[in-house]
Short mmCIF file of C-alpha atoms and ligand atoms in Angstrom, two decimals:
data_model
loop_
_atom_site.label_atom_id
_atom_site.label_comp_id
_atom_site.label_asym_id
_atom_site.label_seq_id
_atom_site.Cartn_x
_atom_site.Cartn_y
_atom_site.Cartn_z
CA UNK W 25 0.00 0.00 0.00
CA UNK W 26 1.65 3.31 -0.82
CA UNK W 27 0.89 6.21 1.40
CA UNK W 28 1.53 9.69 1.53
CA UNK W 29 2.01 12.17 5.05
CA UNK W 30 1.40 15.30 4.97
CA UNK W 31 2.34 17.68 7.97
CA UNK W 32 0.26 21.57 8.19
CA UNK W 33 -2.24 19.77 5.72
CA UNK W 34 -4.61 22.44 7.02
CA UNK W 35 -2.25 25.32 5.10
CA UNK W 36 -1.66 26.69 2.40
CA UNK W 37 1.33 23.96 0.79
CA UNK W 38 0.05 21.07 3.19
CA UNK W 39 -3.93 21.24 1.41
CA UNK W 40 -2.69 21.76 -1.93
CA UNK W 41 -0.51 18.73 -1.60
CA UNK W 42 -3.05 16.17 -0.45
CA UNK W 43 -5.67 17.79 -3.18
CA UNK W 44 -2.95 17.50 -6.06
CA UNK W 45 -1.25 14.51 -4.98
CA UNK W 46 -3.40 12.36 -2.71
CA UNK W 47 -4.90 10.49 -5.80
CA UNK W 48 -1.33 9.00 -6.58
CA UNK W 49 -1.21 7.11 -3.08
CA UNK W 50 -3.69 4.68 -1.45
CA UNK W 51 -3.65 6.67 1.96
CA UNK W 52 -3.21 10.44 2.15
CA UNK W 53 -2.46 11.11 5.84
CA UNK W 54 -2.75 15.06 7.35
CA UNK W 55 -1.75 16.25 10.53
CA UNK W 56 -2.63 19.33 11.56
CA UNK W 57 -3.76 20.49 15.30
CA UNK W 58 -5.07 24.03 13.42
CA UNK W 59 -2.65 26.15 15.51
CA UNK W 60 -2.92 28.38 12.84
CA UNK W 61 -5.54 30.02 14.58
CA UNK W 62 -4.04 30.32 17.88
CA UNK W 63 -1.16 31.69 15.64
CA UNK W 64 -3.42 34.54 14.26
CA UNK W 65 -6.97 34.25 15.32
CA UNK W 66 -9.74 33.93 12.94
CA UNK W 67 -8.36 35.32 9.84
CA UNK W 68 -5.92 32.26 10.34
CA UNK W 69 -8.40 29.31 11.16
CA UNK W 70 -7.73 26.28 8.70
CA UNK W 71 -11.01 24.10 9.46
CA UNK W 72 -12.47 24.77 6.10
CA UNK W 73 -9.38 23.37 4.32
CA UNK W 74 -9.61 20.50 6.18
CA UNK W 75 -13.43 19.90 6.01
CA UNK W 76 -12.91 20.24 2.25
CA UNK W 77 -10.60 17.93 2.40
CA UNK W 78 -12.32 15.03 4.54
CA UNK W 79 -15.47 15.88 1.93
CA UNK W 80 -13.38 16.07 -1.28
CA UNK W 81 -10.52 13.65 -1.13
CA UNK W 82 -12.15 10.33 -0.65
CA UNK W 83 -8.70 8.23 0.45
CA UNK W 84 -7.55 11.42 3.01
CA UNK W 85 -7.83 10.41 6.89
CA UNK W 86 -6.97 13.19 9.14
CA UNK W 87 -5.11 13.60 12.56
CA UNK W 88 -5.47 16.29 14.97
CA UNK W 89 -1.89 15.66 16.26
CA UNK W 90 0.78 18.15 17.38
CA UNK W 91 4.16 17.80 15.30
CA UNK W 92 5.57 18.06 19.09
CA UNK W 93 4.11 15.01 20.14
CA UNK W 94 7.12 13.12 19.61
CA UNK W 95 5.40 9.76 20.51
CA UNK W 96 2.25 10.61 18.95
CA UNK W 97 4.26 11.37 16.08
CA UNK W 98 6.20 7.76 15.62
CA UNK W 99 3.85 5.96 17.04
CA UNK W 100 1.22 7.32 13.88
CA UNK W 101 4.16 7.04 11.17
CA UNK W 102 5.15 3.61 12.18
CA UNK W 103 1.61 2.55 11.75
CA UNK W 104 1.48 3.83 8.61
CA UNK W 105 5.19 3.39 6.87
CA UNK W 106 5.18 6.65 4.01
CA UNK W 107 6.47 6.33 0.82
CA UNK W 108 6.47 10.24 0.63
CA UNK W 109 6.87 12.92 3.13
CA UNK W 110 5.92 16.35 2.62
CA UNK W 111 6.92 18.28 5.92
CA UNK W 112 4.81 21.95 5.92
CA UNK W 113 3.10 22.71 9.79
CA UNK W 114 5.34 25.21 10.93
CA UNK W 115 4.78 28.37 12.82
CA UNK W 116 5.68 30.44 9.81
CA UNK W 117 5.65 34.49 11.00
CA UNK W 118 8.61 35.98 12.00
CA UNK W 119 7.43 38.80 13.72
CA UNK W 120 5.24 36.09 15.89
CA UNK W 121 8.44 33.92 16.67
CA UNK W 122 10.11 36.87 18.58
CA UNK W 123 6.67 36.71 20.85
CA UNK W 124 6.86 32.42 21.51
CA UNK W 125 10.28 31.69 21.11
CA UNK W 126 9.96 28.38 22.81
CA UNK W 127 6.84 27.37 20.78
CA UNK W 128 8.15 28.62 17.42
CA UNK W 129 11.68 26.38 18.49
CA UNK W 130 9.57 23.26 19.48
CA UNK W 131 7.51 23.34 16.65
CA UNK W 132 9.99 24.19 13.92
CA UNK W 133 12.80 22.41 14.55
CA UNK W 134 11.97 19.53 17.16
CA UNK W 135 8.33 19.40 15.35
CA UNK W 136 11.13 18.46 12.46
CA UNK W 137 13.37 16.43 13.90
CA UNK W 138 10.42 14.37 15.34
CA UNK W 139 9.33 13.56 11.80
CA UNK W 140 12.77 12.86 10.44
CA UNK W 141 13.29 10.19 12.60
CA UNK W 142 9.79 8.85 12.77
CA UNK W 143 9.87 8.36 9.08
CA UNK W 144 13.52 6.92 9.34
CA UNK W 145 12.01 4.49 11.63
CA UNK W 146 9.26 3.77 9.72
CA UNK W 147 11.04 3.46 6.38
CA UNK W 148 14.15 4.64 5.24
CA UNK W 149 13.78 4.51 1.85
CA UNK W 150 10.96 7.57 2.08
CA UNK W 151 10.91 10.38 0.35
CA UNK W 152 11.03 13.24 2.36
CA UNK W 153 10.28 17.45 1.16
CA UNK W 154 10.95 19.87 3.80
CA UNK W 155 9.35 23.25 3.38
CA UNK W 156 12.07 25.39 4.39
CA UNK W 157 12.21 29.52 3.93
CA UNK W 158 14.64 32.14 2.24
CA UNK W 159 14.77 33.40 5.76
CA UNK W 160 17.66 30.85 6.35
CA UNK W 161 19.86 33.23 4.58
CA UNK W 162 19.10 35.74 7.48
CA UNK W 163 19.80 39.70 6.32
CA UNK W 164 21.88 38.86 3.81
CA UNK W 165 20.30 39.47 0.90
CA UNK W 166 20.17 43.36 2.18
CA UNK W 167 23.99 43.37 1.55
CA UNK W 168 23.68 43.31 -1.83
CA UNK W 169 24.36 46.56 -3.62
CA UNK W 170 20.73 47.92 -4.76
CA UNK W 171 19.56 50.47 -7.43
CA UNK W 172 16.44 52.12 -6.49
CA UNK W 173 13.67 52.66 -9.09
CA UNK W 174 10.36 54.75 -8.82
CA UNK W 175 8.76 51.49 -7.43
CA UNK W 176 11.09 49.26 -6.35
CA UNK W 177 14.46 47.82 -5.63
CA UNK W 178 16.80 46.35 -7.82
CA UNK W 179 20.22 44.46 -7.13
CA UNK W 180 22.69 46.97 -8.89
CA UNK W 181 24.82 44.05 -9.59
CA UNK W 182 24.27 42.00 -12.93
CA UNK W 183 25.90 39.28 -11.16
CA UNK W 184 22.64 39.19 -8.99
CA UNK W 185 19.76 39.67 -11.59
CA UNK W 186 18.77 36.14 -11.19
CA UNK W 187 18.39 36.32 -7.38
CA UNK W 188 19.55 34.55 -4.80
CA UNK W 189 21.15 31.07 -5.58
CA UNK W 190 21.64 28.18 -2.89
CA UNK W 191 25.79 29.03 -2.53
CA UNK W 192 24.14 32.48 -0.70
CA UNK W 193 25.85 31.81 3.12
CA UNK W 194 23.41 31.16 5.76
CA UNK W 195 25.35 31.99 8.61
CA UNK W 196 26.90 35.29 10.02
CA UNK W 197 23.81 37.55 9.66
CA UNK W 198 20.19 38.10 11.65
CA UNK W 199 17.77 35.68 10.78
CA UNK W 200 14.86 36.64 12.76
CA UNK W 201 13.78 33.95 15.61
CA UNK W 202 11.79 32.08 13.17
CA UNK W 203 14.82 32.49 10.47
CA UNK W 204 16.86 30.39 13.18
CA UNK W 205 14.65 27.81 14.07
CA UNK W 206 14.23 26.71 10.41
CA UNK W 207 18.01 26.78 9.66
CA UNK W 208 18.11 24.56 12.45
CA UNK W 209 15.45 22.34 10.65
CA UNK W 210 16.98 23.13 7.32
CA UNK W 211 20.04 21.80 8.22
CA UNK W 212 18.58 18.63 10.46
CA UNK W 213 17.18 17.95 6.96
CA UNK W 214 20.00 18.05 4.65
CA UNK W 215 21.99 15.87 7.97
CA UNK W 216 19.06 13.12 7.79
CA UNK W 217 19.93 12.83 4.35
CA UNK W 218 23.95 13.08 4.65
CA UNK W 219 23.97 11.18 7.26
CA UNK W 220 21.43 8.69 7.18
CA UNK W 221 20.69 8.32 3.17
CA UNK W 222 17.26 9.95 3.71
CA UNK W 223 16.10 11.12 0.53
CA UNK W 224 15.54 14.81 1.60
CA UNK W 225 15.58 18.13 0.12
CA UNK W 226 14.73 21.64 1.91
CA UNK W 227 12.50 23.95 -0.34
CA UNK W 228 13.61 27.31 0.18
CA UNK W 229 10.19 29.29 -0.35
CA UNK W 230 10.05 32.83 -1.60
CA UNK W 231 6.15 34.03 -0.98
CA UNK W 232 4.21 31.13 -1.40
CA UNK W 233 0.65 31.72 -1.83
CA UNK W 234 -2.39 31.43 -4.11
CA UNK W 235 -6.76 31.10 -3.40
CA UNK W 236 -6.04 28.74 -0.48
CA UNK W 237 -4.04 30.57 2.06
CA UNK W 238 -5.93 31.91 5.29
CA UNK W 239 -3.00 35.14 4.59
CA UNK W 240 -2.91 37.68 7.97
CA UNK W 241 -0.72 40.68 8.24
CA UNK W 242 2.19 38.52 10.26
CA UNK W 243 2.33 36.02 7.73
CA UNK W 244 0.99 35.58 3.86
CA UNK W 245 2.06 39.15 2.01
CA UNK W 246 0.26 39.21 -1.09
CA UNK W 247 -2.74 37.30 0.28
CA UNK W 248 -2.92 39.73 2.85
CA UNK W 249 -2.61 42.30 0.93
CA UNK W 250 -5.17 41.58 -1.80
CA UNK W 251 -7.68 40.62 1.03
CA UNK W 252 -7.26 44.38 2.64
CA UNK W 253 -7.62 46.32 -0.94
CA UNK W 254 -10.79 44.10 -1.56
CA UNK W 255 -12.39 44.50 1.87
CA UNK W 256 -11.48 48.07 2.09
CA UNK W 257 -9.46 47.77 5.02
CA UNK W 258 -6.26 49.54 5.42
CA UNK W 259 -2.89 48.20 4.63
CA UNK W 260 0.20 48.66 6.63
CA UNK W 261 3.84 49.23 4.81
CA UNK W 262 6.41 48.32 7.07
CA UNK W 263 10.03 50.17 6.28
CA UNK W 264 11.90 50.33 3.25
CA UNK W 265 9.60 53.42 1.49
CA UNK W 266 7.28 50.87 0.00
CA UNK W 267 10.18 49.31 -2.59
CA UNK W 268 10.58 45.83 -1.25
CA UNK W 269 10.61 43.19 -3.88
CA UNK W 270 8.73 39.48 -3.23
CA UNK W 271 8.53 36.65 -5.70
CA UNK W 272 5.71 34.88 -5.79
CA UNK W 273 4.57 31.24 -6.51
CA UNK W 274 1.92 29.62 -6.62
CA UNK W 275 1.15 26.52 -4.53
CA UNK W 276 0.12 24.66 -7.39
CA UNK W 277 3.50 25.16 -8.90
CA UNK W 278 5.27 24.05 -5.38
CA UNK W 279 2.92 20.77 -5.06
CA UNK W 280 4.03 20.43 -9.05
CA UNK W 281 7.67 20.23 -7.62
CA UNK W 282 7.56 17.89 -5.28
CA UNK W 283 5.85 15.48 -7.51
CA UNK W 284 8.82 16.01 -9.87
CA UNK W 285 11.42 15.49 -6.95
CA UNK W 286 9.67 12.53 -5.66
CA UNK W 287 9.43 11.00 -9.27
CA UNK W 288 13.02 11.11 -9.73
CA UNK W 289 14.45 11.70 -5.94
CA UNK W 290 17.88 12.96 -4.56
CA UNK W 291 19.93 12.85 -1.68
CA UNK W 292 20.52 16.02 0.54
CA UNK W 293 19.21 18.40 -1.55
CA UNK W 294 18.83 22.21 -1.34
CA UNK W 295 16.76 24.36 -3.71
CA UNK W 296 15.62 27.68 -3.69
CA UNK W 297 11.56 27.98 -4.84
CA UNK W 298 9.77 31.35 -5.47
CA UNK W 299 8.42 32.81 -8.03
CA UNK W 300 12.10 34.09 -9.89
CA UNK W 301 12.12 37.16 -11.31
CA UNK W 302 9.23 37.50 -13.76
CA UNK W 303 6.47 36.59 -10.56
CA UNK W 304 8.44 39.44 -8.58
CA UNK W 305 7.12 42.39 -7.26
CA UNK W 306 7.36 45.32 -4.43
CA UNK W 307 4.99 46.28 -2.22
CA UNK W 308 3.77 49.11 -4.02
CA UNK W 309 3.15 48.23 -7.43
CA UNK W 310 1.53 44.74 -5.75
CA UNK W 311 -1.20 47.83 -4.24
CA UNK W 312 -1.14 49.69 -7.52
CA UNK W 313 -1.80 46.48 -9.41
CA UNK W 314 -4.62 44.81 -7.03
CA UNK W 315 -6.67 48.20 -7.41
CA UNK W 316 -6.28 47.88 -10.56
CA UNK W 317 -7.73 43.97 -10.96
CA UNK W 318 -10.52 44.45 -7.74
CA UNK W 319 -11.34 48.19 -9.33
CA UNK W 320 -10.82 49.73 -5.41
CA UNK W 321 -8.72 52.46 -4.26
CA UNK W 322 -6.19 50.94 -1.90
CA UNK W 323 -5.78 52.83 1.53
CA UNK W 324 -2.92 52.08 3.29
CA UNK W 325 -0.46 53.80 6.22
CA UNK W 326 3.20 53.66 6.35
CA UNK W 327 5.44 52.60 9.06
CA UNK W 328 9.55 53.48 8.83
CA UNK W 329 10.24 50.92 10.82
CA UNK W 330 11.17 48.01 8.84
CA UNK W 331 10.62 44.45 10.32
CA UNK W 332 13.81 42.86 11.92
CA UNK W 333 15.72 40.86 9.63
CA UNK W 334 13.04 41.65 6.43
CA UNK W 335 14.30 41.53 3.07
CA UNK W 336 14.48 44.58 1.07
CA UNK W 337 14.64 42.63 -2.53
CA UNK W 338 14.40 38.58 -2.23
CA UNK W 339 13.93 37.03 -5.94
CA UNK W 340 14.84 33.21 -5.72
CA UNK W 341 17.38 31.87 -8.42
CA UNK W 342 15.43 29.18 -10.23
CA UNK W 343 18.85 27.97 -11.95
CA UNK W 344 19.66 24.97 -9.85
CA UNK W 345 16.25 23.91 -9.30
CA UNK W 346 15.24 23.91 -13.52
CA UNK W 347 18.62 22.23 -14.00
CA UNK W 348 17.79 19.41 -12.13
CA UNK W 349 14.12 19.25 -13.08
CA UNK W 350 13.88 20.36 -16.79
CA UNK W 351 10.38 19.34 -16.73
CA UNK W 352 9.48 21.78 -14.02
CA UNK W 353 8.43 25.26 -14.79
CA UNK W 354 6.72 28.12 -12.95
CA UNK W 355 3.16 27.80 -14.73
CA UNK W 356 1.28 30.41 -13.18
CA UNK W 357 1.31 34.31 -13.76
CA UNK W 358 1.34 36.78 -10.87
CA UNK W 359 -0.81 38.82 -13.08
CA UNK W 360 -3.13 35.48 -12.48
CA UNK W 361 -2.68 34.83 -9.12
CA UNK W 362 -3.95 38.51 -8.55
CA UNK W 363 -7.28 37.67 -10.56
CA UNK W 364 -7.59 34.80 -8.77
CA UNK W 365 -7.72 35.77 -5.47
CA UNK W 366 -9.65 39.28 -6.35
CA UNK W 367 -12.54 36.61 -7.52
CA UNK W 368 -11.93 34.31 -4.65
CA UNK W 369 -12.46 37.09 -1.69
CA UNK W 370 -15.13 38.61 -3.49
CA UNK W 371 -17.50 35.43 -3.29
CA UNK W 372 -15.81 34.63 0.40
CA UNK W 373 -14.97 37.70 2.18
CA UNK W 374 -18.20 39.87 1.60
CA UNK W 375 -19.02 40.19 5.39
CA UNK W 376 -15.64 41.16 7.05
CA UNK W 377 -14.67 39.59 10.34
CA UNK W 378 -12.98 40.68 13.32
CA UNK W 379 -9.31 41.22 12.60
CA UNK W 380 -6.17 39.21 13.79
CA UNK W 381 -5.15 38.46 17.75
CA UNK W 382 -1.85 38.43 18.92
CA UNK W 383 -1.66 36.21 21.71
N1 NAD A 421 3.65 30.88 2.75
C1 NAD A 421 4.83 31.39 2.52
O1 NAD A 421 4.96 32.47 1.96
C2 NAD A 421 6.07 30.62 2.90
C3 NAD A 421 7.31 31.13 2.49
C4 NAD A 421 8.46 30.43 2.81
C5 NAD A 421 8.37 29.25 3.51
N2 NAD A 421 7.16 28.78 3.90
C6 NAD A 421 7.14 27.54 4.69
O2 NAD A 421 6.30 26.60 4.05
C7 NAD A 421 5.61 25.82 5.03
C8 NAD A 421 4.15 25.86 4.76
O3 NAD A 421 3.72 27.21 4.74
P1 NAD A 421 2.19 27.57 4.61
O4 NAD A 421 2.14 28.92 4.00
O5 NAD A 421 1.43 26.45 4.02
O6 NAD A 421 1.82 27.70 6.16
P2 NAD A 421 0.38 27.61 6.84
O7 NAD A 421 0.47 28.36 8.11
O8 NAD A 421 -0.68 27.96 5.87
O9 NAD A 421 0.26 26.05 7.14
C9 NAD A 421 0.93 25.44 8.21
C10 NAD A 421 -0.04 24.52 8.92
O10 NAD A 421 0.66 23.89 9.99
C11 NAD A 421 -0.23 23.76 11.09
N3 NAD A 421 0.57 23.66 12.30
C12 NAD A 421 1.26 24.65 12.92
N4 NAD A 421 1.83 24.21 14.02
C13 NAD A 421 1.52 22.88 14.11
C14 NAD A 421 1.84 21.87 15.05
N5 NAD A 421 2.58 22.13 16.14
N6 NAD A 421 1.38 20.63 14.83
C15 NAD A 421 0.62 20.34 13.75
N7 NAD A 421 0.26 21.28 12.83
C16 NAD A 421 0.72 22.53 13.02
C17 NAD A 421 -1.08 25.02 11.04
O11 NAD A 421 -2.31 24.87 11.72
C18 NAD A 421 -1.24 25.25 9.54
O12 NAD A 421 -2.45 24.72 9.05
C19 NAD A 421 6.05 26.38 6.39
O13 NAD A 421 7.11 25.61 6.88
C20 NAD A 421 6.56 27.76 6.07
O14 NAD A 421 7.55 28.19 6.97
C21 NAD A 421 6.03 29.44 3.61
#
């Protein structure tokens, strides 16, 4: 019997992956305890993913189990021996980490650790995808000589008009609380698979969204963003007069990855997965160009305070990653991913609800 785990499968990667991929395996298993919404209230809650899911996907059976339950945790893998692993619960704000640094540590990296070895237990010869962050490579990024435009920031340096590859250093800079607990996952990772011949590899995600993501202001920037320009509500900049540059992807086009890795698996592996340079954009032309698909006037404030550690221009290098995986390609537009959503909170978000809580 083949089966497939998937960790967070409440979220935005985890629910994409058990919709996309589910019908490949006998068993899709999902673990998620929803702490999304103790993360970020409402706005956060990740019950109607997973009721879609229980309705939708008939072979998906889901547990309401905490990725720190270490016995829980082996206990439910050894049960069920995986064929593929796709590791995505997290505690994914970094602004939030700096509030629970014991949570965000116990979740992200022993929550990770817990699953390595459960799954080594249970079968060595798993496939395992890590959904790591570009926040490994701490600050940086921001040492990179930029060019400013009327809009946005650009690295000055040809060199650099790709992005950020995977030989970027990871150490030697601020990562943000969150930024260090997934290099310590990150690298637990790439160990299980040095070490141990797991068949790993850490995706390093750019902004990763798309219809599906329950986006809040600590965590899910374009998301969030599109939902506050559609609802009316105002938007905050944070720092950096407006200019910072995202790339965005899809979670279609992440879930279309890690069928391609675990098709034709490696050892160890690091790759860097965003949206490259055509799916980038900075904050301001992201408001400019969601008025311009939802036909509303965004209102938003500006704060000079930049968040600690952000990025002020993060495009992932897709080199490596298309190299390895010629049949891989980004397949959806941002200029799409903007319509999308537009449509999708316009039919969902007509009443608005009370905003975020920071615990
Ligand atoms: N979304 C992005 O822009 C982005 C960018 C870079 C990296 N990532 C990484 O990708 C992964 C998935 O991101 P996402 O956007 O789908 O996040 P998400 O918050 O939408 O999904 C994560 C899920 O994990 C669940 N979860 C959290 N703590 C848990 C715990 N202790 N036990 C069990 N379940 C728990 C949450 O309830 C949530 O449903 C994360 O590791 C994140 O750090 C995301």
């Amino acid at each position: 019997m083949s089966i497939l785990i998937v960790t967070g499968s409440g979220g935005l990667i985890g629910s994409e992956v058990i919709e996309t991929l589910a019908p490949e395996f006998d068993l899709a298993i999902g673990i998620d305890n929803n702490m999304r919404a103790s993360f970020f209230g409402e706005y956060g809650d990740t019950t109607r993913r997973r009721r879609h899911l229980e309705t939708n996907v008939s072979n998906y059976r889901h547990y309401d189990l905490d990725v720190r339950d270490r016995d829980g945790l082996i206990s439910l893998v050894r049960k069920n021996p995986p064929d593929l692993v796709v590791h995505a619960a997290a505690q994914p704000s970094h602004d939030l980490a700096a509030r629970i640094p014991f949570d965000d540590f116990d979740i992200n990296a022993g929550g990770t650790l817990n699953l390595l070895e459960s799954t080594r237990r249970a079968n060595p010869e798993c496939v395992f995808v890590h959904m790591s962050t570009n926040k490994v490579y701490g600050d940086s990024p921001n040492r990179l000589r930029l060019t400013e435009t009327k809009t946005r920031w650009v690295y000055a340096n040809k060199a650099n008009a790709d992005g950020i590859d995977e030989q970027f250093p990871i150490d030697q800079s601020c990562h943000s609380i969150f930024g260090a607990s997934k290099v310590a996952a990150d690298v637990m990772v790439q160990e299980y698979g040095h070490y141990f011949g797991l068949r790993t590899c850490c995706l390093r995600g750019g902004c990763l969204t798309g219809p599906n993501q329950s986006g809040v202001q600590l965590h899910g920037f374009l998301n969030h963003l599109i939902r506050s320009v559609v609802l009316g509500q105002e938007y905050t900049i944070f720092g950096y007069k407006g200019k910072q540059v995202r790339d965005n992807i899809h979670s279609r086009d992440v879930c279309a990855f890690i069928r391609e890795f675990y098709r034709v698996p490696r050892l160890a592996e690091v790759y860097n997965l965003g949206g490259g340079v055509d799916n980038s954009i900075s904050v301001l032309e992201a408001l400019e160009a969601v008025g311009r698909a939802s036909g509303r006037t965004p209102v938003y404030s500006y704060q000079n305070t930049a968040r600690t550690g952000d990025h002020i221009c993060y495009i992932s290098n897709l080199s490596k990653i298309r190299v390895h995986y010629p049949n891989w390609k980004i397949s959806t537009s941002l200029e799409f991913m903007i319509e999308e959503m537009v449509d999708q909170m316009r039919v969902s978000e007509q009443a608005p609800r009370p905003s975020y809580h920071i615990p």
